[in-house]
Amino acid sequence: MQKSDGMNYAPKGKPNIVVQKGEFVFAAIALDHGHIYGMCNGLLEAGAELKWVYDQDPAKVAAFIAKYPQAKAASSEQEIFDDAEVKLIAAAAVPSERGPLGIRAMENGKDYFTDKTPFTSLDQLASAKAKVEETGRKYAVYFSERLHVESAVFAGQLIEEGAIGRVVQVIGLGPHRLGAAGRPDWFFKKDKYGGILCDIGSHQIEQFLHYAGCKDATVVSSKVANYHAKDYPELEDFGDATLVGDNGATNYFRVDWLTPSGLGTWGDGRTLILGTEGYIELRKYIDIARDPQGDQLYLVNQQGEKHYSLHGQVGFPFFGQLILDCINRTENAMTQAHTFKAAELCLLAQEKAIRVE
């Protein structure tokens, strides 16, 4: 697993097979972001069958097939769309192209699973909502910082069990290492990546809605800056925002591209969840200067203090739930309303952000 570079971070977990061999076939289209490997790992570990891959760049396709030799190189995305066996399209396109690709997938009768951020404009979101309504297809999103992190999964389970009472605040810290030399050109163009709150901020807003049980929220304030990456004037290397949920819970999050080279992983992602009966802290990817292994969870409640080291202990149930949702037309992995609300709020946070220097 790549731990120095978040763009190529592709977790692997213990298999949790939910379907028989050949029962659920998917394909990968658009390999612009390395998250496609994490998405495919999760689906394969849940029993899905990877049949096709397509990208305009033959080198990306060759690298993908070297990793997943069962995948056949398609001559076009339409060749994949025309295959009735394929139920789901997994994609990690350039962010500004994710919405339009999802529209094409749904128009061709496929469910769609995209890397975050799912959209770079409110118009794209509106188009996807309309197409979901028209076709009945799913528009699912890989919010990996909750879905593909075992401590984050376990935190949700603790909250559901009432371990900290009612959640009243979530604080999210999402630092990332820039690694500018290894980034593609689109990464530095705002019309392509959408802005930092739209992009990596989407993780933070989604987990707030989930942990606090919010159906909606208001963006109270938001800010962006380019403090350090002056060679890339369209890049925002810092952003933060404050939200208030429809149930009164509050959220503050900070995201940045300022992780120093001395850290043993690509970002010291943390989440602090305050409840009326206790609190949880997640140290997702590293416990600095103490344990290089991530997935450390700290719980304090009326019963005392607990530390859980969760790597390899919890698994990633989202992927199996998504597969079964596609088969049964249910919404156990994540509701469509939740997915679209997280997308909407990160776009609104980006739109109203003031720029500081």
Short mmCIF file of N, CA and C in Angstrom, two decimals, residues 53-118:
data_model
loop_
_atom_site.label_atom_id
_atom_site.label_comp_id
_atom_site.label_asym_id
_atom_site.label_seq_id
_atom_site.Cartn_x
_atom_site.Cartn_y
_atom_site.Cartn_z
N VAL A 53 -11.63 -2.61 -18.74
CA VAL A 53 -11.04 -1.33 -18.38
C VAL A 53 -10.91 -0.49 -19.65
N TYR A 54 -11.15 0.82 -19.51
CA TYR A 54 -10.94 1.73 -20.62
C TYR A 54 -10.40 3.06 -20.12
N ASP A 55 -9.38 3.54 -20.81
CA ASP A 55 -8.86 4.89 -20.63
C ASP A 55 -8.23 5.30 -21.96
N GLN A 56 -8.22 6.59 -22.24
CA GLN A 56 -7.62 7.07 -23.49
C GLN A 56 -6.11 6.91 -23.50
N ASP A 57 -5.50 6.74 -22.33
CA ASP A 57 -4.04 6.61 -22.21
C ASP A 57 -3.66 5.13 -22.13
N PRO A 58 -3.03 4.58 -23.18
CA PRO A 58 -2.67 3.16 -23.16
C PRO A 58 -1.74 2.78 -22.01
N ALA A 59 -0.89 3.71 -21.59
CA ALA A 59 0.04 3.42 -20.49
C ALA A 59 -0.73 3.19 -19.19
N LYS A 60 -1.76 3.99 -18.95
CA LYS A 60 -2.59 3.79 -17.75
C LYS A 60 -3.30 2.44 -17.81
N VAL A 61 -3.80 2.10 -18.99
CA VAL A 61 -4.48 0.81 -19.15
C VAL A 61 -3.52 -0.35 -18.90
N ALA A 62 -2.31 -0.25 -19.44
CA ALA A 62 -1.32 -1.32 -19.26
C ALA A 62 -0.97 -1.49 -17.79
N ALA A 63 -0.80 -0.38 -17.07
CA ALA A 63 -0.49 -0.46 -15.64
C ALA A 63 -1.65 -1.08 -14.87
N PHE A 64 -2.86 -0.74 -15.26
CA PHE A 64 -4.04 -1.28 -14.59
C PHE A 64 -4.15 -2.79 -14.80
N ILE A 65 -3.93 -3.23 -16.05
CA ILE A 65 -4.04 -4.66 -16.35
C ILE A 65 -2.91 -5.44 -15.68
N ALA A 66 -1.76 -4.82 -15.51
CA ALA A 66 -0.68 -5.48 -14.77
C ALA A 66 -1.11 -5.76 -13.33
N LYS A 67 -1.93 -4.87 -12.78
CA LYS A 67 -2.43 -5.04 -11.41
C LYS A 67 -3.63 -5.99 -11.38
N TYR A 68 -4.48 -5.88 -12.40
CA TYR A 68 -5.70 -6.68 -12.46
C TYR A 68 -5.76 -7.40 -13.81
N PRO A 69 -5.03 -8.49 -13.97
CA PRO A 69 -4.93 -9.15 -15.28
C PRO A 69 -6.25 -9.72 -15.80
N GLN A 70 -7.24 -9.84 -14.94
CA GLN A 70 -8.54 -10.34 -15.39
C GLN A 70 -9.29 -9.31 -16.24
N ALA A 71 -8.89 -8.04 -16.17
CA ALA A 71 -9.58 -6.98 -16.92
C ALA A 71 -9.12 -6.98 -18.38
N LYS A 72 -10.08 -6.85 -19.29
CA LYS A 72 -9.79 -6.75 -20.71
C LYS A 72 -9.81 -5.28 -21.12
N ALA A 73 -8.87 -4.89 -21.98
CA ALA A 73 -8.83 -3.52 -22.47
C ALA A 73 -9.93 -3.32 -23.51
N ALA A 74 -10.83 -2.39 -23.26
CA ALA A 74 -11.89 -2.07 -24.20
C ALA A 74 -11.40 -1.05 -25.22
N SER A 75 -11.98 -1.06 -26.39
CA SER A 75 -11.59 -0.12 -27.45
C SER A 75 -12.22 1.25 -27.26
N SER A 76 -13.28 1.32 -26.46
CA SER A 76 -13.97 2.57 -26.20
C SER A 76 -14.84 2.39 -24.96
N GLU A 77 -15.29 3.50 -24.38
CA GLU A 77 -16.21 3.35 -23.26
C GLU A 77 -17.55 2.78 -23.73
N GLN A 78 -17.91 3.03 -24.99
CA GLN A 78 -19.18 2.51 -25.50
C GLN A 78 -19.18 0.98 -25.57
N GLU A 79 -18.01 0.39 -25.86
CA GLU A 79 -17.92 -1.08 -25.86
C GLU A 79 -18.31 -1.63 -24.49
N ILE A 80 -17.91 -0.94 -23.45
CA ILE A 80 -18.28 -1.35 -22.10
C ILE A 80 -19.76 -1.10 -21.85
N PHE A 81 -20.24 0.06 -22.24
CA PHE A 81 -21.66 0.38 -22.04
C PHE A 81 -22.57 -0.63 -22.74
N ASP A 82 -22.10 -1.17 -23.87
CA ASP A 82 -22.92 -2.09 -24.65
C ASP A 82 -22.94 -3.51 -24.09
N ASP A 83 -22.10 -3.79 -23.09
CA ASP A 83 -22.03 -5.12 -22.50
C ASP A 83 -23.10 -5.25 -21.41
N ALA A 84 -24.10 -6.04 -21.68
CA ALA A 84 -25.22 -6.18 -20.75
C ALA A 84 -24.82 -6.82 -19.42
N GLU A 85 -23.70 -7.55 -19.41
CA GLU A 85 -23.23 -8.17 -18.16
C GLU A 85 -22.77 -7.13 -17.14
N VAL A 86 -22.28 -6.00 -17.62
CA VAL A 86 -21.70 -4.98 -16.74
C VAL A 86 -22.81 -4.23 -16.02
N LYS A 87 -22.79 -4.29 -14.70
CA LYS A 87 -23.82 -3.65 -13.89
C LYS A 87 -23.38 -2.29 -13.34
N LEU A 88 -22.07 -2.13 -13.13
CA LEU A 88 -21.56 -0.94 -12.46
C LEU A 88 -20.31 -0.42 -13.17
N ILE A 89 -20.23 0.90 -13.33
CA ILE A 89 -19.02 1.56 -13.84
C ILE A 89 -18.31 2.20 -12.67
N ALA A 90 -17.06 1.81 -12.42
CA ALA A 90 -16.21 2.46 -11.43
C ALA A 90 -15.28 3.41 -12.18
N ALA A 91 -15.18 4.66 -11.71
CA ALA A 91 -14.44 5.65 -12.48
C ALA A 91 -13.73 6.65 -11.57
N ALA A 92 -12.55 7.08 -12.00
CA ALA A 92 -11.81 8.13 -11.30
C ALA A 92 -11.28 9.11 -12.34
N ALA A 93 -12.21 9.76 -13.02
CA ALA A 93 -11.88 10.73 -14.07
C ALA A 93 -11.33 12.01 -13.46
N VAL A 94 -10.84 12.92 -14.31
CA VAL A 94 -10.56 14.29 -13.88
C VAL A 94 -11.84 14.81 -13.22
N PRO A 95 -11.75 15.47 -12.06
CA PRO A 95 -12.97 15.83 -11.34
C PRO A 95 -14.05 16.53 -12.17
N SER A 96 -13.67 17.43 -13.04
CA SER A 96 -14.67 18.16 -13.84
C SER A 96 -15.36 17.25 -14.84
N GLU A 97 -14.83 16.05 -15.08
CA GLU A 97 -15.41 15.13 -16.06
C GLU A 97 -16.20 13.99 -15.39
N ARG A 98 -16.22 13.98 -14.07
CA ARG A 98 -16.89 12.88 -13.36
C ARG A 98 -18.40 12.93 -13.53
N GLY A 99 -18.99 14.11 -13.42
CA GLY A 99 -20.43 14.23 -13.60
C GLY A 99 -20.88 13.82 -14.99
N PRO A 100 -20.28 14.38 -16.06
CA PRO A 100 -20.69 13.98 -17.42
C PRO A 100 -20.52 12.49 -17.70
N LEU A 101 -19.45 11.87 -17.19
CA LEU A 101 -19.28 10.43 -17.37
C LEU A 101 -20.40 9.66 -16.67
N GLY A 102 -20.78 10.12 -15.49
CA GLY A 102 -21.88 9.48 -14.78
C GLY A 102 -23.19 9.55 -15.55
N ILE A 103 -23.43 10.69 -16.19
CA ILE A 103 -24.63 10.83 -17.01
C ILE A 103 -24.63 9.79 -18.13
N ARG A 104 -23.49 9.65 -18.81
CA ARG A 104 -23.40 8.68 -19.91
C ARG A 104 -23.60 7.26 -19.40
N ALA A 105 -23.02 6.94 -18.25
CA ALA A 105 -23.17 5.60 -17.69
C ALA A 105 -24.65 5.31 -17.38
N MET A 106 -25.30 6.24 -16.74
CA MET A 106 -26.71 6.02 -16.37
C MET A 106 -27.60 5.95 -17.60
N GLU A 107 -27.31 6.76 -18.62
CA GLU A 107 -28.09 6.72 -19.86
C GLU A 107 -27.97 5.36 -20.55
N ASN A 108 -26.85 4.67 -20.30
CA ASN A 108 -26.63 3.35 -20.88
C ASN A 108 -27.01 2.22 -19.92
N GLY A 109 -27.77 2.55 -18.89
CA GLY A 109 -28.33 1.53 -18.02
C GLY A 109 -27.40 1.00 -16.95
N LYS A 110 -26.31 1.72 -16.65
CA LYS A 110 -25.36 1.26 -15.65
C LYS A 110 -25.47 2.09 -14.37
N ASP A 111 -25.27 1.45 -13.23
CA ASP A 111 -25.01 2.20 -12.00
C ASP A 111 -23.59 2.75 -12.07
N TYR A 112 -23.35 3.83 -11.32
CA TYR A 112 -22.09 4.58 -11.45
C TYR A 112 -21.47 4.78 -10.07
N PHE A 113 -20.17 4.55 -9.99
CA PHE A 113 -19.41 4.67 -8.74
C PHE A 113 -18.18 5.50 -9.05
N THR A 114 -18.18 6.76 -8.60
CA THR A 114 -17.10 7.68 -8.92
C THR A 114 -16.26 8.02 -7.70
N ASP A 115 -15.01 8.34 -7.97
CA ASP A 115 -14.17 8.91 -6.93
C ASP A 115 -14.75 10.25 -6.50
N LYS A 116 -14.43 10.66 -5.27
CA LYS A 116 -14.79 12.01 -4.87
C LYS A 116 -13.83 12.97 -5.60
N THR A 117 -14.10 14.20 -5.72
CA THR A 117 -15.39 14.83 -5.53
C THR A 117 -16.27 14.49 -6.71
N PRO A 118 -17.58 14.28 -6.51
CA PRO A 118 -18.39 13.80 -7.63
C PRO A 118 -18.72 14.84 -8.68
#
